[in-house]
Amino acid sequence: DAMIDAATRAEEEGYDFVTLADHMLWRHPTLDSLVMMGLILANTKRIRVGTVLLVPLRHPTITAKMAGTLDLIGQGRVFLIPAVGGDYSHEYESCGVKVSERAGRTNESLEIMRLLWTGEEVNYEGRYYRIQDATMLPAPVQPGGPPFWLAHRGKSEAAIRRTARLGQGWFASWVSPGRFQNVWDRTLEYAQGYGRDPSIFTPASIIRIYVSDDKEDAIQRTSANRTRIYGHASNPGMADHLQCLGTPQQCAEKLQAYLDAGLTHIHVEVPAPPEEQDEQLKAIARDVLPLVGINLGASR
């Protein structure tokens, strides 16, 4: 109920898209992301809905069927954020997938899903998957199926090339403005090398924003929150380097650096416990976003 309420409020407040996280087994309670996408799509009318998807953990034929159905439910409002994952190896072992196979399985899965979404007969022979005389109908509302915004941190050349070859966008996380610009430029260069039109690619990123009159306090709070969520050791320097923290002006200056680096689609995330989320989101929308020319309004 809380997730559906958050999505409907986001639509009412003028946000363009919402995204969900994806885990089978994790440190915290989670719901199935594809099922939740269906509920959110059924309770909204305009807002686009996407999810990070740990692609190697699911068979691509089943994923294609579910995502295609979601696209019909949402009348073309679905996008997927494929991720290789692997940070929590027990998820893979428990699903019968070797961590060492995750990149290869991801590549084949994205190719298979795109083929199945054409609605034409598919024959595919890969290392991990074999599809024979298969036709998946009905086809998704979006021609060729939902777009892929591939999720990665820009540290792997293979991930950058995968985005350029198989994706329609990059969904970054935990990257600095400088890294974002460097990786984004390389992504578009690779795309041209693959004979793809760079204009179809969407530059997106999770941008973590925390508004506070005391920047040092914001650094310590958000660093502690990262430890709470991921179990990583506290790293205040990283918290400051990769997030927008401090007064509205300080947050806006850092956010503008991302926009100047080429970012156009901002996934706003509050790096704080649940009890602080609402007030922080209000402060971000009211005091930070307008400083970079973003004004959320009524539902459009």
mmCIF file of C-alpha atoms in Angstrom:
data_model
loop_
_atom_site.group_PDB
_atom_site.id
_atom_site.type_symbol
_atom_site.label_atom_id
_atom_site.label_comp_id
_atom_site.label_asym_id
_atom_site.label_seq_id
_atom_site.Cartn_x
_atom_site.Cartn_y
_atom_site.Cartn_z
ATOM 1 C CA ASP A 1 0.000 0.000 0.000
ATOM 2 C CA ALA A 2 2.842 2.391 0.839
ATOM 3 C CA MET A 3 4.500 1.772 -2.541
ATOM 4 C CA ILE A 4 1.270 2.326 -4.471
ATOM 5 C CA ASP A 5 0.573 5.486 -2.463
ATOM 6 C CA ALA A 6 4.075 6.815 -3.185
ATOM 7 C CA ALA A 7 3.657 6.196 -6.920
ATOM 8 C CA THR A 8 0.225 7.829 -7.130
ATOM 9 C CA ARG A 9 1.478 10.851 -5.186
ATOM 10 C CA ALA A 10 4.481 11.092 -7.506
ATOM 11 C CA GLU A 11 2.107 11.190 -10.477
ATOM 12 C CA GLU A 12 -0.042 13.859 -8.836
ATOM 13 C CA GLU A 13 3.010 15.969 -8.003
ATOM 14 C CA GLY A 14 4.260 15.940 -11.589
ATOM 15 C CA TYR A 15 7.093 13.420 -11.561
ATOM 16 C CA ASP A 16 7.761 11.752 -14.925
ATOM 17 C CA PHE A 17 8.748 8.257 -13.776
ATOM 18 C CA VAL A 18 9.168 6.004 -10.768
ATOM 19 C CA THR A 19 11.488 3.029 -10.417
ATOM 20 C CA LEU A 20 11.628 -0.015 -8.197
ATOM 21 C CA ALA A 21 14.518 -2.090 -6.874
ATOM 22 C CA ASP A 22 14.947 -5.818 -7.491
ATOM 23 C CA HIS A 23 16.183 -8.572 -5.196
ATOM 24 C CA MET A 24 15.200 -12.178 -4.599
ATOM 25 C CA LEU A 25 17.051 -12.413 -1.277
ATOM 26 C CA TRP A 26 18.438 -9.378 0.502
ATOM 27 C CA ARG A 27 19.274 -7.749 3.809
ATOM 28 C CA HIS A 28 15.831 -6.114 3.970
ATOM 29 C CA PRO A 29 12.266 -7.215 3.143
ATOM 30 C CA THR A 30 11.464 -6.797 -0.564
ATOM 31 C CA LEU A 31 8.474 -7.461 -2.819
ATOM 32 C CA ASP A 32 8.695 -8.858 -6.340
ATOM 33 C CA SER A 33 9.404 -5.886 -8.583
ATOM 34 C CA LEU A 34 7.473 -7.083 -11.643
ATOM 35 C CA VAL A 35 4.344 -7.865 -9.631
ATOM 36 C CA MET A 36 4.553 -4.459 -7.956
ATOM 37 C CA MET A 37 4.960 -2.779 -11.359
ATOM 38 C CA GLY A 38 1.602 -4.256 -12.368
ATOM 39 C CA LEU A 39 -0.102 -2.892 -9.272
ATOM 40 C CA ILE A 40 1.407 0.563 -9.753
ATOM 41 C CA LEU A 41 0.500 0.659 -13.457
ATOM 42 C CA ALA A 42 -3.059 -0.328 -12.613
ATOM 43 C CA ASN A 43 -3.314 2.507 -10.095
ATOM 44 C CA THR A 44 -1.792 5.282 -12.236
ATOM 45 C CA LYS A 45 -2.562 6.806 -15.625
ATOM 46 C CA ARG A 46 0.391 8.885 -16.827
ATOM 47 C CA ILE A 47 3.620 8.223 -14.983
ATOM 48 C CA ARG A 48 6.169 5.830 -16.484
ATOM 49 C CA VAL A 49 7.147 2.841 -14.355
ATOM 50 C CA GLY A 50 10.453 0.985 -14.437
ATOM 51 C CA THR A 51 12.399 -1.449 -12.352
ATOM 52 C CA VAL A 52 15.969 -2.505 -11.881
ATOM 53 C CA LEU A 53 15.948 -6.133 -13.027
ATOM 54 C CA LEU A 54 18.549 -8.740 -12.061
ATOM 55 C CA VAL A 55 18.347 -10.258 -15.519
ATOM 56 C CA PRO A 56 20.505 -13.384 -14.982
ATOM 57 C CA LEU A 57 18.206 -14.694 -12.240
ATOM 58 C CA ARG A 58 15.197 -15.099 -14.577
ATOM 59 C CA HIS A 59 14.664 -17.035 -17.788
ATOM 60 C CA PRO A 60 14.386 -14.472 -20.609
ATOM 61 C CA THR A 61 11.244 -16.013 -22.124
ATOM 62 C CA ILE A 62 9.376 -15.666 -18.831
ATOM 63 C CA THR A 63 10.733 -12.155 -18.291
ATOM 64 C CA ALA A 64 9.731 -11.148 -21.824
ATOM 65 C CA LYS A 65 6.188 -12.420 -21.267
ATOM 66 C CA MET A 66 5.801 -10.603 -17.957
ATOM 67 C CA ALA A 67 7.298 -7.332 -19.185
ATOM 68 C CA GLY A 68 5.267 -7.449 -22.404
ATOM 69 C CA THR A 69 2.103 -7.966 -20.380
ATOM 70 C CA LEU A 70 3.031 -5.052 -18.122
ATOM 71 C CA ASP A 71 3.510 -2.848 -21.178
ATOM 72 C CA LEU A 72 -0.025 -3.699 -22.275
ATOM 73 C CA ILE A 73 -1.405 -2.972 -18.804
ATOM 74 C CA GLY A 74 0.394 0.372 -18.741
ATOM 75 C CA GLN A 75 -0.262 1.179 -22.413
ATOM 76 C CA GLY A 76 3.393 1.779 -23.210
ATOM 77 C CA ARG A 77 4.547 3.260 -19.879
ATOM 78 C CA VAL A 78 7.058 0.512 -19.002
ATOM 79 C CA PHE A 79 10.856 0.596 -19.116
ATOM 80 C CA LEU A 80 13.346 -1.883 -17.698
ATOM 81 C CA ILE A 81 16.685 -1.273 -15.985
ATOM 82 C CA PRO A 82 18.669 -4.467 -16.623
ATOM 83 C CA ALA A 83 21.447 -5.193 -14.146
ATOM 84 C CA VAL A 84 24.116 -7.869 -14.091
ATOM 85 C CA GLY A 85 24.253 -7.661 -10.298
ATOM 86 C CA GLY A 86 26.406 -10.025 -8.292
ATOM 87 C CA ASP A 87 27.020 -7.958 -5.149
ATOM 88 C CA TYR A 88 25.144 -10.592 -3.135
ATOM 89 C CA SER A 89 26.350 -13.935 -4.481
ATOM 90 C CA HIS A 90 23.925 -15.994 -2.388
ATOM 91 C CA GLU A 91 21.066 -14.695 -4.551
ATOM 92 C CA TYR A 92 22.650 -16.293 -7.591
ATOM 93 C CA GLU A 93 23.587 -19.545 -5.890
ATOM 94 C CA SER A 94 20.047 -19.858 -4.525
ATOM 95 C CA CYS A 95 18.619 -19.388 -8.024
ATOM 96 C CA GLY A 96 20.966 -21.956 -9.547
ATOM 97 C CA VAL A 97 23.043 -19.373 -11.438
ATOM 98 C CA LYS A 98 26.826 -19.136 -11.225
ATOM 99 C CA VAL A 99 28.043 -15.615 -10.510
ATOM 100 C CA SER A 100 30.653 -16.088 -13.223
ATOM 101 C CA GLU A 101 27.871 -16.564 -15.808
ATOM 102 C CA ARG A 102 25.906 -13.424 -15.043
ATOM 103 C CA ALA A 103 27.310 -11.203 -17.812
ATOM 104 C CA GLY A 104 26.889 -13.845 -20.527
ATOM 105 C CA ARG A 105 23.367 -14.653 -19.389
ATOM 106 C CA THR A 106 22.496 -10.955 -19.382
ATOM 107 C CA ASN A 107 23.708 -10.457 -22.955
ATOM 108 C CA GLU A 108 21.744 -13.424 -24.268
ATOM 109 C CA SER A 109 18.628 -12.516 -22.279
ATOM 110 C CA LEU A 110 18.481 -8.970 -23.641
ATOM 111 C CA GLU A 111 18.895 -10.257 -27.197
ATOM 112 C CA ILE A 112 16.177 -12.893 -26.733
ATOM 113 C CA MET A 113 13.666 -10.522 -25.141
ATOM 114 C CA ARG A 114 14.076 -8.008 -27.938
ATOM 115 C CA LEU A 115 13.540 -10.762 -30.544
ATOM 116 C CA LEU A 116 10.460 -12.161 -28.798
ATOM 117 C CA TRP A 117 8.885 -8.703 -28.558
ATOM 118 C CA THR A 118 8.780 -8.438 -32.362
ATOM 119 C CA GLY A 119 5.884 -10.889 -32.385
ATOM 120 C CA GLU A 120 7.645 -12.875 -35.102
ATOM 121 C CA GLU A 121 8.994 -16.424 -34.970
ATOM 122 C CA VAL A 122 12.258 -16.665 -33.063
ATOM 123 C CA ASN A 123 15.072 -19.206 -33.244
ATOM 124 C CA TYR A 124 18.059 -18.554 -31.009
ATOM 125 C CA GLU A 125 21.012 -20.736 -30.133
ATOM 126 C CA GLY A 126 23.179 -19.393 -27.318
ATOM 127 C CA ARG A 127 25.503 -20.734 -24.695
ATOM 128 C CA TYR A 128 22.900 -20.471 -21.944
ATOM 129 C CA TYR A 129 19.533 -20.335 -23.713
ATOM 130 C CA ARG A 130 17.963 -22.031 -26.728
ATOM 131 C CA ILE A 131 14.735 -20.733 -28.261
ATOM 132 C CA GLN A 132 13.166 -22.753 -31.063
ATOM 133 C CA ASP A 133 10.176 -21.918 -33.307
ATOM 134 C CA ALA A 134 8.847 -19.480 -30.696
ATOM 135 C CA THR A 135 6.307 -16.726 -31.296
ATOM 136 C CA MET A 136 5.192 -14.518 -28.399
ATOM 137 C CA LEU A 137 1.862 -12.739 -28.777
ATOM 138 C CA PRO A 138 0.485 -10.225 -28.170
ATOM 139 C CA ALA A 139 3.420 -7.941 -28.821
ATOM 140 C CA PRO A 140 4.040 -5.052 -26.383
ATOM 141 C CA VAL A 141 2.457 -1.665 -27.032
ATOM 142 C CA GLN A 142 5.869 -0.069 -27.564
ATOM 143 C CA PRO A 143 7.299 -1.183 -30.922
ATOM 144 C CA GLY A 144 10.074 -3.649 -30.203
ATOM 145 C CA GLY A 145 9.178 -3.695 -26.515
ATOM 146 C CA PRO A 146 10.071 -1.609 -23.460
ATOM 147 C CA PRO A 147 13.381 0.279 -23.576
ATOM 148 C CA PHE A 148 16.397 -0.949 -21.624
ATOM 149 C CA TRP A 149 18.230 1.567 -19.439
ATOM 150 C CA LEU A 150 21.174 -0.565 -18.386
ATOM 151 C CA ALA A 151 22.253 -0.174 -14.774
ATOM 152 C CA HIS A 152 25.955 0.023 -13.987
ATOM 153 C CA ARG A 153 28.507 2.279 -12.289
ATOM 154 C CA GLY A 154 30.672 2.989 -15.311
ATOM 155 C CA LYS A 155 33.607 0.938 -14.045
ATOM 156 C CA SER A 156 33.376 -1.939 -16.538
ATOM 157 C CA GLU A 157 34.221 -1.539 -20.207
ATOM 158 C CA ALA A 158 32.032 -4.563 -20.948
ATOM 159 C CA ALA A 159 29.054 -2.869 -19.266
ATOM 160 C CA ILE A 160 29.578 0.316 -21.289
ATOM 161 C CA ARG A 161 29.734 -1.677 -24.514
ATOM 162 C CA ARG A 162 26.664 -3.701 -23.511
ATOM 163 C CA THR A 163 24.730 -0.477 -22.999
ATOM 164 C CA ALA A 164 25.813 0.859 -26.389
ATOM 165 C CA ARG A 165 24.998 -2.390 -28.205
ATOM 166 C CA LEU A 166 21.816 -3.598 -26.513
ATOM 167 C CA GLY A 167 20.347 -0.685 -24.574
ATOM 168 C CA GLN A 168 18.406 2.495 -25.096
ATOM 169 C CA GLY A 169 19.850 4.270 -22.068
ATOM 170 C CA TRP A 170 22.220 4.219 -19.108
ATOM 171 C CA PHE A 171 20.938 4.219 -15.521
ATOM 172 C CA ALA A 172 23.921 5.271 -13.425
ATOM 173 C CA SER A 173 24.377 5.034 -9.674
ATOM 174 C CA TRP A 174 27.145 6.125 -7.322
ATOM 175 C CA VAL A 175 29.048 8.046 -9.989
ATOM 176 C CA SER A 176 30.541 11.538 -9.866
ATOM 177 C CA PRO A 177 29.649 14.172 -12.470
ATOM 178 C CA GLY A 178 33.055 13.728 -14.065
ATOM 179 C CA ARG A 179 32.706 9.960 -14.367
ATOM 180 C CA PHE A 180 29.168 10.346 -15.676
ATOM 181 C CA GLN A 181 30.298 12.607 -18.504
ATOM 182 C CA ASN A 182 33.257 10.397 -19.402
ATOM 183 C CA VAL A 183 31.228 7.186 -19.498
ATOM 184 C CA TRP A 184 28.306 8.804 -21.278
ATOM 185 C CA ASP A 185 30.557 10.158 -24.025
ATOM 186 C CA ARG A 186 32.141 6.721 -24.483
ATOM 187 C CA THR A 187 28.725 5.064 -24.567
ATOM 188 C CA LEU A 188 27.619 7.266 -27.447
ATOM 189 C CA GLU A 189 30.910 6.686 -29.277
ATOM 190 C CA TYR A 190 30.493 2.927 -28.986
ATOM 191 C CA ALA A 191 26.861 3.214 -30.108
ATOM 192 C CA GLN A 192 27.934 4.966 -33.277
ATOM 193 C CA GLY A 193 30.506 2.239 -33.825
ATOM 194 C CA TYR A 194 27.733 -0.349 -33.617
ATOM 195 C CA GLY A 195 25.761 1.589 -36.210
ATOM 196 C CA ARG A 196 23.158 2.812 -33.725
ATOM 197 C CA ASP A 197 21.628 6.267 -33.509
ATOM 198 C CA PRO A 198 22.962 8.028 -30.370
ATOM 199 C CA SER A 199 19.829 10.199 -30.186
ATOM 200 C CA ILE A 200 17.712 7.219 -29.013
ATOM 201 C CA PHE A 201 19.746 6.855 -25.790
ATOM 202 C CA THR A 202 18.525 8.185 -22.437
ATOM 203 C CA PRO A 203 21.102 9.421 -19.889
ATOM 204 C CA ALA A 204 19.629 8.672 -16.442
ATOM 205 C CA SER A 205 21.032 8.381 -12.946
ATOM 206 C CA ILE A 206 20.079 7.924 -9.326
ATOM 207 C CA ILE A 207 20.909 11.241 -7.685
ATOM 208 C CA ARG A 208 20.949 11.121 -3.897
ATOM 209 C CA ILE A 209 19.970 14.461 -2.349
ATOM 210 C CA TYR A 210 19.818 15.410 1.325
ATOM 211 C CA VAL A 211 18.948 18.951 2.368
ATOM 212 C CA SER A 212 20.416 20.329 5.591
ATOM 213 C CA ASP A 213 21.688 23.631 6.972
ATOM 214 C CA ASP A 214 24.732 21.712 8.214
ATOM 215 C CA LYS A 215 26.579 19.973 5.370
ATOM 216 C CA GLU A 216 28.883 18.034 7.696
ATOM 217 C CA ASP A 217 25.852 16.641 9.510
ATOM 218 C CA ALA A 218 24.342 15.660 6.150
ATOM 219 C CA ILE A 219 27.554 13.842 5.208
ATOM 220 C CA GLN A 220 27.571 11.853 8.435
ATOM 221 C CA ARG A 221 23.851 11.037 8.280
ATOM 222 C CA THR A 222 23.914 9.836 4.692
ATOM 223 C CA SER A 223 27.098 7.853 5.237
ATOM 224 C CA ALA A 224 25.426 6.071 8.149
ATOM 225 C CA ASN A 225 22.365 5.446 5.987
ATOM 226 C CA ARG A 226 24.492 3.743 3.330
ATOM 227 C CA THR A 227 25.861 1.453 6.017
ATOM 228 C CA ARG A 228 22.318 0.734 7.224
ATOM 229 C CA ILE A 229 21.123 -0.249 3.742
ATOM 230 C CA TYR A 230 24.114 -2.017 2.225
ATOM 231 C CA GLY A 231 26.184 -3.038 5.237
ATOM 232 C CA HIS A 232 29.235 -1.214 3.879
ATOM 233 C CA ALA A 233 31.685 0.540 6.164
ATOM 234 C CA SER A 234 31.041 4.235 6.757
ATOM 235 C CA ASN A 235 32.719 6.397 4.113
ATOM 236 C CA PRO A 236 32.014 10.116 4.632
ATOM 237 C CA GLY A 237 34.350 11.122 1.807
ATOM 238 C CA MET A 238 32.422 8.985 -0.671
ATOM 239 C CA ALA A 239 29.126 10.299 0.676
ATOM 240 C CA ASP A 240 30.216 13.862 -0.028
ATOM 241 C CA HIS A 241 31.794 13.099 -3.420
ATOM 242 C CA LEU A 242 28.894 11.149 -4.940
ATOM 243 C CA GLN A 243 25.816 12.848 -3.456
ATOM 244 C CA CYS A 244 24.170 16.282 -3.365
ATOM 245 C CA LEU A 245 24.350 17.365 0.263
ATOM 246 C CA GLY A 246 23.933 20.510 2.341
ATOM 247 C CA THR A 247 21.929 23.662 1.850
ATOM 248 C CA PRO A 248 19.565 23.945 -1.123
ATOM 249 C CA GLN A 249 22.193 26.035 -2.932
ATOM 250 C CA GLN A 250 24.937 23.478 -2.273
ATOM 251 C CA CYS A 251 22.695 20.628 -3.431
ATOM 252 C CA ALA A 252 21.704 22.551 -6.548
ATOM 253 C CA GLU A 253 25.294 23.339 -7.478
ATOM 254 C CA LYS A 254 26.212 19.641 -7.373
ATOM 255 C CA LEU A 255 23.046 18.656 -9.234
ATOM 256 C CA GLN A 256 23.829 21.231 -11.928
ATOM 257 C CA ALA A 257 27.226 19.594 -12.407
ATOM 258 C CA TYR A 258 25.437 16.342 -13.306
ATOM 259 C CA LEU A 259 23.137 18.175 -15.721
ATOM 260 C CA ASP A 260 26.136 19.864 -17.331
ATOM 261 C CA ALA A 261 27.689 16.391 -17.727
ATOM 262 C CA GLY A 262 24.742 15.298 -19.888
ATOM 263 C CA LEU A 263 22.222 13.910 -17.403
ATOM 264 C CA THR A 264 18.596 14.468 -18.451
ATOM 265 C CA HIS A 265 16.603 11.926 -16.387
ATOM 266 C CA ILE A 266 17.036 12.293 -12.628
ATOM 267 C CA HIS A 267 15.948 9.547 -10.271
ATOM 268 C CA VAL A 268 15.675 11.481 -6.998
ATOM 269 C CA GLU A 269 16.569 9.365 -3.990
ATOM 270 C CA VAL A 270 16.666 10.462 -0.368
ATOM 271 C CA PRO A 271 19.630 8.785 1.388
ATOM 272 C CA ALA A 272 17.908 8.722 4.776
ATOM 273 C CA PRO A 273 15.688 6.456 6.908
ATOM 274 C CA PRO A 274 11.970 6.156 5.992
ATOM 275 C CA GLU A 275 10.820 8.624 8.640
ATOM 276 C CA GLU A 276 12.734 11.440 6.913
ATOM 277 C CA GLN A 277 11.648 10.683 3.342
ATOM 278 C CA ASP A 278 8.530 12.835 3.011
ATOM 279 C CA GLU A 279 10.011 16.015 4.469
ATOM 280 C CA GLN A 280 13.177 15.636 2.444
ATOM 281 C CA LEU A 281 11.249 15.095 -0.810
ATOM 282 C CA LYS A 282 9.211 18.214 -0.101
ATOM 283 C CA ALA A 283 12.369 20.229 0.537
ATOM 284 C CA ILE A 284 14.032 18.901 -2.621
ATOM 285 C CA ALA A 285 11.031 19.736 -4.813
ATOM 286 C CA ARG A 286 10.463 23.125 -3.191
ATOM 287 C CA ASP A 287 13.985 24.392 -2.542
ATOM 288 C CA VAL A 288 16.481 22.486 -4.741
ATOM 289 C CA LEU A 289 14.986 21.510 -8.085
ATOM 290 C CA PRO A 290 13.771 25.050 -8.989
ATOM 291 C CA LEU A 291 17.367 26.286 -8.630
ATOM 292 C CA VAL A 292 18.320 24.137 -11.644
ATOM 293 C CA GLY A 293 15.213 25.014 -13.627
ATOM 294 C CA ILE A 294 13.042 22.014 -12.665
ATOM 295 C CA ASN A 295 9.593 22.868 -11.394
ATOM 296 C CA LEU A 296 7.241 20.042 -10.500
ATOM 297 C CA GLY A 297 3.616 20.929 -11.032
ATOM 298 C CA ALA A 298 0.240 19.337 -11.054
ATOM 299 C CA SER A 299 -0.313 16.106 -12.949
ATOM 300 C CA ARG A 300 0.339 16.646 -16.666
#
